């Protein structure tokens, strides 16, 4: 799939005989989250070319300069059910010199329209459907459990508001419903691509979760995922026709998720229990002190059922890699600061150690 830049010219002949030329420029992105994110960056960099590539990139890696004005129309047509990129003002990419992912976050990056057609996901290999579906699962839990918007520092003026606000009453609605759909339909969509209802529901869940995290944000599972996918050694995910080592985004996120939610649950146990319940767990009689374990156990059930590798060690990482993984996570302030429980270098090191084996 590819992102296409389209430009057409229309000439109108007036009665005076002069010709008026109208230029209509738009970008059409057909593909998964990487394609749609690339199209957002193409839109920005061709509309307002920067002096330096990192001018618009999130701080502290880049300068996080604001986008000066409106961008060209962008039509996003997802062919996977996972990223929800058709709903968000975020463009994520690999910064190879850092061996990590980073990105640009600004409301002006949001596509003008997203066209959701489950027929476009019919040919997804099962492994792609699983990885992208687990990305939805983590998106929704992260946004639902993120630091509340009311606990964030208040910006001096509205223009300085970050794209990710923290959990809030509006994003909560979208995130929790996405989890309910994942519980009903993810396994069905992966194991039976002919289940049209499940596939249709999953592409909706991707957009629902996108609206949720596009406003609230994500936190540690995503922040920790960027060095995992950026420092991959030799692992090649089954079902992905790549000529190089590859850990898919959804896999790199979900491998960290059980450890993270065991860690963050003490900050908001009621929300972690609600997320577990939306994913099908029974919470009656469960003590709040057990919220993290219950939620992580439910995530692990999905991982095991969908044949996800058993932790970071199964994709080639070991304890010796933890310092580099921590170093790659620390600059991801855009998301790590949304964790409901602060995590510095020592906490991140323990989380990566805990994520080495899931079950």
Coordinates of C-alpha atoms in Angstrom, one line a residue:
X1 CA 0.0 0.0 0.0
X2 CA 1.1 3.6 -0.4
X3 CA 0.4 7.2 0.4
X4 CA -0.4 9.1 -2.7
X5 CA -0.1 12.8 -3.3
X6 CA -2.8 13.9 -5.8
X7 CA -3.0 17.2 -7.6
X8 CA -5.5 18.2 -10.2
X9 CA -6.0 21.4 -12.2
X10 CA -9.3 22.8 -13.3
X11 CA -9.6 25.7 -15.7
X12 CA -12.7 27.8 -16.0
X13 CA -13.3 30.1 -19.0
X14 CA -15.0 33.3 -18.0
X15 CA -17.0 35.5 -20.3
X16 CA -14.0 37.9 -20.4
X17 CA -11.9 35.2 -21.9
X18 CA -9.5 34.9 -19.1
X19 CA -8.6 31.5 -17.7
X20 CA -8.8 30.9 -13.9
X21 CA -6.8 27.9 -12.7
X22 CA -7.7 26.1 -9.5
X23 CA -5.3 23.8 -7.8
X24 CA -6.8 21.2 -5.6
X25 CA -4.2 19.2 -3.6
X26 CA -5.0 16.2 -1.4
X27 CA -3.3 13.2 0.0
X28 CA -4.9 9.7 0.0
X29 CA -3.4 7.1 2.4
X30 CA -4.3 3.5 1.8
X31 CA -2.7 1.0 4.2
X32 CA -2.0 0.4 7.8
X33 CA -0.9 2.8 10.5
X34 CA 2.7 3.2 9.1
X35 CA 1.3 4.3 5.8
X36 CA -1.2 6.7 7.3
X37 CA 1.4 8.2 9.6
X38 CA 3.8 8.6 6.6
X39 CA 1.0 10.4 4.8
X40 CA 0.6 12.8 7.7
X41 CA 4.3 13.6 7.7
X42 CA 4.3 14.0 3.9
X43 CA 1.4 16.5 4.3
X44 CA 3.3 18.5 6.9
X45 CA 6.7 18.5 5.3
X46 CA 5.5 19.4 1.8
X47 CA 3.2 22.1 3.1
X48 CA 5.6 23.8 5.6
X49 CA 9.1 22.6 4.8
X50 CA 11.2 23.0 8.0
X51 CA 14.8 24.3 8.3
X52 CA 15.7 21.1 10.1
X53 CA 13.9 17.7 10.0
X54 CA 13.6 17.6 13.8
X55 CA 11.8 21.0 14.0
X56 CA 8.4 19.5 14.4
X57 CA 9.4 16.3 16.2
X58 CA 8.3 15.8 19.8
X59 CA 10.6 17.1 22.5
X60 CA 13.1 16.3 23.9
X61 CA 14.2 14.5 20.8
X62 CA 13.1 17.4 18.5
X63 CA 12.1 21.0 18.9
X64 CA 8.3 20.4 18.9
X65 CA 7.7 23.6 16.9
X66 CA 4.0 24.2 16.3
X67 CA 2.5 23.6 12.8
X68 CA 2.1 27.1 11.3
X69 CA -1.3 26.6 9.7
X70 CA -3.8 24.3 7.9
X71 CA -2.6 21.3 5.9
X72 CA -3.9 19.8 2.8
X73 CA -6.9 17.5 2.9
X74 CA -5.9 13.9 3.9
X75 CA -8.2 10.9 3.3
X76 CA -7.2 7.9 5.4
X77 CA -8.3 4.4 4.3
X78 CA -7.1 1.8 6.8
X79 CA -6.4 -1.7 5.7
X80 CA -5.6 -3.0 9.2
X81 CA -7.7 -2.9 12.4
X82 CA -5.4 -1.6 15.0
X83 CA -3.7 1.7 15.0
X84 CA -6.6 4.1 14.7
X85 CA -4.3 6.4 12.9
X86 CA -7.2 7.7 10.8
X87 CA -8.5 9.4 13.9
X88 CA -5.4 10.9 15.5
X89 CA -3.1 13.9 15.1
X90 CA 0.0 11.8 15.7
X91 CA 2.6 10.6 13.2
X92 CA 5.1 8.0 14.5
X93 CA 8.3 6.9 12.7
X94 CA 11.6 5.2 13.2
X95 CA 14.5 7.5 14.0
X96 CA 17.2 5.1 12.9
X97 CA 20.1 7.1 14.4
X98 CA 18.5 6.5 17.9
X99 CA 17.3 3.0 17.3
X100 CA 13.9 4.1 18.6
X101 CA 10.6 5.4 17.5
X102 CA 9.5 9.0 17.9
X103 CA 7.0 11.2 16.2
X104 CA 5.1 14.4 15.7
X105 CA 1.9 15.3 17.6
X106 CA -0.4 18.1 16.5
X107 CA -4.1 18.4 16.0
X108 CA -3.5 19.7 12.4
X109 CA -2.2 16.3 11.4
X110 CA -5.5 14.6 11.9
X111 CA -6.9 13.2 8.6
X112 CA -9.8 15.2 7.1
X113 CA -11.8 12.0 6.8
X114 CA -11.3 8.3 7.5
X115 CA -13.1 5.6 5.4
X116 CA -13.7 2.4 7.3
X117 CA -14.5 -0.6 5.2
X118 CA -14.0 -4.1 6.8
X119 CA -13.6 -5.6 3.3
X120 CA -10.2 -3.8 3.3
X121 CA -9.1 -6.0 6.2
X122 CA -10.3 -9.3 4.7
X123 CA -6.8 -10.4 3.5
X124 CA -4.9 -9.6 6.7
X125 CA -2.8 -12.6 7.7
X126 CA -3.9 -13.9 11.1
X127 CA -0.6 -12.8 12.7
X128 CA -1.2 -9.2 11.5
X129 CA -4.8 -9.3 12.7
X130 CA -3.6 -10.5 16.1
X131 CA -0.8 -7.9 16.5
X132 CA -3.0 -5.0 15.3
X133 CA -5.9 -6.1 17.5
X134 CA -3.7 -6.3 20.6
X135 CA -2.6 -2.8 19.8
X136 CA -6.3 -1.7 20.2
X137 CA -6.4 -3.6 23.5
X138 CA -3.4 -1.7 24.9
X139 CA -4.4 1.6 23.4
X140 CA -7.8 1.4 25.2
X141 CA -6.4 0.3 28.6
X142 CA -3.6 2.9 28.5
X143 CA -5.9 5.8 27.7
X144 CA -8.5 4.7 30.3
X145 CA -5.8 4.4 33.0
X146 CA -3.7 7.4 32.0
X147 CA -3.0 10.2 34.4
X148 CA -6.3 12.2 34.6
X149 CA -6.4 15.4 32.6
X150 CA -7.1 17.4 35.8
X151 CA -3.8 16.3 37.2
X152 CA -1.8 17.6 34.3
X153 CA -0.1 21.1 34.5
X154 CA -2.4 23.7 33.0
X155 CA -0.9 25.3 29.9
X156 CA -0.6 29.1 29.7
X157 CA -2.9 29.3 26.7
X158 CA -5.1 26.8 24.7
X159 CA -2.6 26.7 21.8
X160 CA -0.1 25.1 24.1
X161 CA -2.3 22.2 25.1
X162 CA -0.6 18.9 24.3
X163 CA -2.3 16.5 21.8
X164 CA -2.6 14.0 24.7
X165 CA -4.6 15.4 27.5
X166 CA -4.8 12.5 30.0
X167 CA -7.8 10.4 30.8
X168 CA -11.1 12.3 30.7
X169 CA -14.8 11.6 30.7
X170 CA -15.1 11.8 26.9
X171 CA -12.1 9.5 26.0
X172 CA -13.3 7.1 28.7
X173 CA -16.4 6.3 26.8
X174 CA -14.6 5.4 23.6
X175 CA -11.8 3.5 25.3
X176 CA -14.1 1.2 27.4
X177 CA -16.3 0.4 24.5
X178 CA -13.3 -0.5 22.4
X179 CA -12.3 -3.0 25.1
X180 CA -15.8 -4.5 25.1
X181 CA -15.6 -5.0 21.4
X182 CA -12.1 -6.5 21.6
X183 CA -13.4 -9.0 24.2
X184 CA -16.2 -10.1 21.9
X185 CA -14.5 -10.0 18.6
X186 CA -10.7 -10.1 18.5
X187 CA -10.2 -13.9 18.8
X188 CA -13.0 -14.4 16.3
X189 CA -11.5 -12.0 13.8
X190 CA -8.1 -13.6 14.0
X191 CA -9.2 -17.2 14.0
X192 CA -11.9 -16.9 11.3
X193 CA -11.2 -14.1 8.7
X194 CA -14.5 -15.0 7.1
X195 CA -16.3 -13.7 10.2
X196 CA -17.5 -10.5 8.6
X197 CA -19.2 -9.3 11.8
X198 CA -16.1 -9.7 13.9
X199 CA -13.9 -7.9 11.3
X200 CA -16.4 -5.0 11.0
X201 CA -16.5 -4.7 14.8
X202 CA -12.7 -4.7 15.1
X203 CA -12.2 -1.9 12.5
X204 CA -14.7 0.1 14.5
X205 CA -12.9 -0.8 17.7
X206 CA -9.6 0.5 16.2
X207 CA -11.2 3.9 15.5
X208 CA -13.0 4.0 18.9
X209 CA -9.7 3.4 20.7
X210 CA -8.1 6.0 18.4
X211 CA -10.6 8.6 19.5
X212 CA -9.9 7.6 23.1
X213 CA -6.2 7.7 23.0
X214 CA -6.0 10.5 20.5
X215 CA -7.4 12.7 23.2
X216 CA -6.3 11.0 26.4
X217 CA -3.0 9.6 25.3
X218 CA -1.2 6.3 25.9
X219 CA 1.6 5.7 28.5
X220 CA 4.2 3.1 29.5
X221 CA 3.4 0.1 27.3
X222 CA 3.8 2.4 24.2
X223 CA 6.8 4.3 25.6
X224 CA 8.6 1.1 26.3
X225 CA 7.6 -0.4 23.0
X226 CA 9.6 2.1 20.9
X227 CA 13.1 0.8 21.8
X228 CA 11.8 -2.8 21.7
X229 CA 10.9 -2.4 18.0
X230 CA 13.8 -0.1 17.3
X231 CA 16.6 -2.3 18.7
X232 CA 15.3 -5.7 17.4
X233 CA 18.2 -8.1 16.6
X234 CA 17.2 -11.0 14.5
X235 CA 13.5 -11.8 15.3
X236 CA 11.2 -11.9 12.3
X237 CA 7.5 -12.0 13.1
X238 CA 5.6 -14.8 11.4
X239 CA 3.2 -13.6 8.8
X240 CA 5.1 -10.4 8.0
X241 CA 6.8 -10.5 4.6
X242 CA 9.9 -8.4 5.7
X243 CA 13.4 -8.8 4.4
X244 CA 14.8 -7.6 7.8
X245 CA 14.4 -8.2 11.5
X246 CA 11.0 -7.0 12.6
X247 CA 8.9 -6.9 15.8
X248 CA 5.4 -5.5 14.8
X249 CA 4.2 -2.5 16.8
X250 CA 1.3 -4.2 18.4
X251 CA 3.5 -7.1 19.6
X252 CA 6.2 -4.7 21.0
X253 CA 3.4 -2.9 23.0
X254 CA 1.6 -5.9 24.4
X255 CA 4.8 -7.7 25.5
X256 CA 5.2 -4.9 28.0
X257 CA 1.6 -4.5 29.0
X258 CA 1.1 -7.1 31.7
X259 CA 4.2 -5.9 33.7
X260 CA 3.1 -2.3 33.3
X261 CA -0.5 -2.8 34.5
X262 CA 0.7 -4.7 37.5
X263 CA 2.9 -1.7 38.3
X264 CA 0.3 1.1 37.6
X265 CA -2.7 -0.5 39.2
X266 CA -2.0 0.8 42.7
X267 CA -2.4 4.4 41.3
X268 CA -6.0 3.7 40.1
X269 CA -7.2 0.2 41.1
X270 CA -10.8 0.9 40.3
X271 CA -10.0 1.8 36.7
X272 CA -7.8 -1.2 36.2
X273 CA -10.7 -3.4 37.5
X274 CA -13.1 -1.7 35.1
X275 CA -10.7 -2.4 32.2
X276 CA -10.4 -6.1 33.3
X277 CA -14.2 -6.4 33.4
X278 CA -14.6 -4.9 30.0
X279 CA -12.2 -7.6 28.7
X280 CA -14.4 -10.3 30.2
X281 CA -12.9 -10.8 33.7
X282 CA -15.2 -11.3 36.7
X283 CA -14.4 -8.6 39.3
X284 CA -17.0 -9.5 41.9
X285 CA -15.3 -10.0 45.2
X286 CA -11.9 -9.0 43.8
X287 CA -9.9 -6.8 46.2
X288 CA -8.5 -3.6 44.7
X289 CA -5.0 -4.8 45.7
X290 CA -5.4 -7.6 43.1
X291 CA -6.5 -5.3 40.3
X292 CA -3.2 -5.3 38.5
X293 CA -2.9 -9.1 38.6
X294 CA -6.4 -9.6 37.4
X295 CA -6.0 -7.2 34.4
X296 CA -2.5 -8.6 33.5
X297 CA -3.8 -12.1 33.7
X298 CA -6.6 -11.3 31.3
X299 CA -4.2 -9.7 28.8
X300 CA -2.0 -12.8 29.1
X301 CA -5.0 -14.9 28.2
X302 CA -5.4 -13.1 24.9
X303 CA -1.6 -13.2 24.3
X304 CA -1.5 -17.0 24.8
X305 CA -4.6 -17.6 22.8
X306 CA -3.3 -15.6 19.9
X307 CA 0.2 -17.2 20.0
X308 CA 2.1 -14.1 20.9
X309 CA 5.7 -14.8 22.0
X310 CA 6.1 -15.4 25.7
X311 CA 7.8 -12.1 26.7
X312 CA 10.7 -10.1 25.5
X313 CA 13.1 -13.0 26.0
X314 CA 11.2 -14.9 23.3
X315 CA 12.1 -12.2 20.7
X316 CA 15.8 -12.1 21.6
X317 CA 16.1 -9.7 24.5
X318 CA 17.9 -10.5 27.8
X319 CA 18.8 -8.7 31.0
X320 CA 22.0 -7.3 29.3
X321 CA 19.7 -5.3 26.9
X322 CA 17.8 -3.5 29.7
X323 CA 20.0 -0.5 30.0
X324 CA 19.6 0.3 26.3
X325 CA 15.8 -0.3 26.5
X326 CA 15.6 2.1 29.4
X327 CA 17.7 4.7 27.6
X328 CA 15.4 4.4 24.6
X329 CA 12.3 4.8 26.7
X330 CA 13.3 7.8 28.8
X331 CA 13.0 10.4 26.0
X332 CA 9.4 9.4 25.2
X333 CA 8.1 12.1 27.5
X334 CA 5.0 12.6 25.3
X335 CA 3.7 9.3 26.6
X336 CA 5.7 8.3 29.7
X337 CA 4.6 11.3 31.6
X338 CA 1.0 10.1 31.3
X339 CA 1.6 7.1 33.4
X340 CA -0.6 7.2 36.5
X341 CA 2.4 6.1 38.5
X342 CA 5.7 7.8 37.8
X343 CA 8.5 5.6 36.3
X344 CA 12.1 6.6 36.3
X345 CA 15.1 4.7 35.2
X346 CA 15.0 2.2 38.1
X347 CA 11.3 1.5 37.7
X348 CA 11.7 1.1 34.0
X349 CA 14.5 -1.4 34.4
X350 CA 12.4 -3.5 36.8
X351 CA 9.5 -3.4 34.3
X352 CA 11.6 -4.6 31.4
X353 CA 12.9 -7.4 33.6
X354 CA 9.4 -8.3 34.5
X355 CA 8.4 -8.3 30.9
X356 CA 11.1 -10.8 29.8
X357 CA 8.6 -13.6 30.5
X358 CA 4.8 -13.2 30.4
X359 CA 3.6 -16.5 31.7

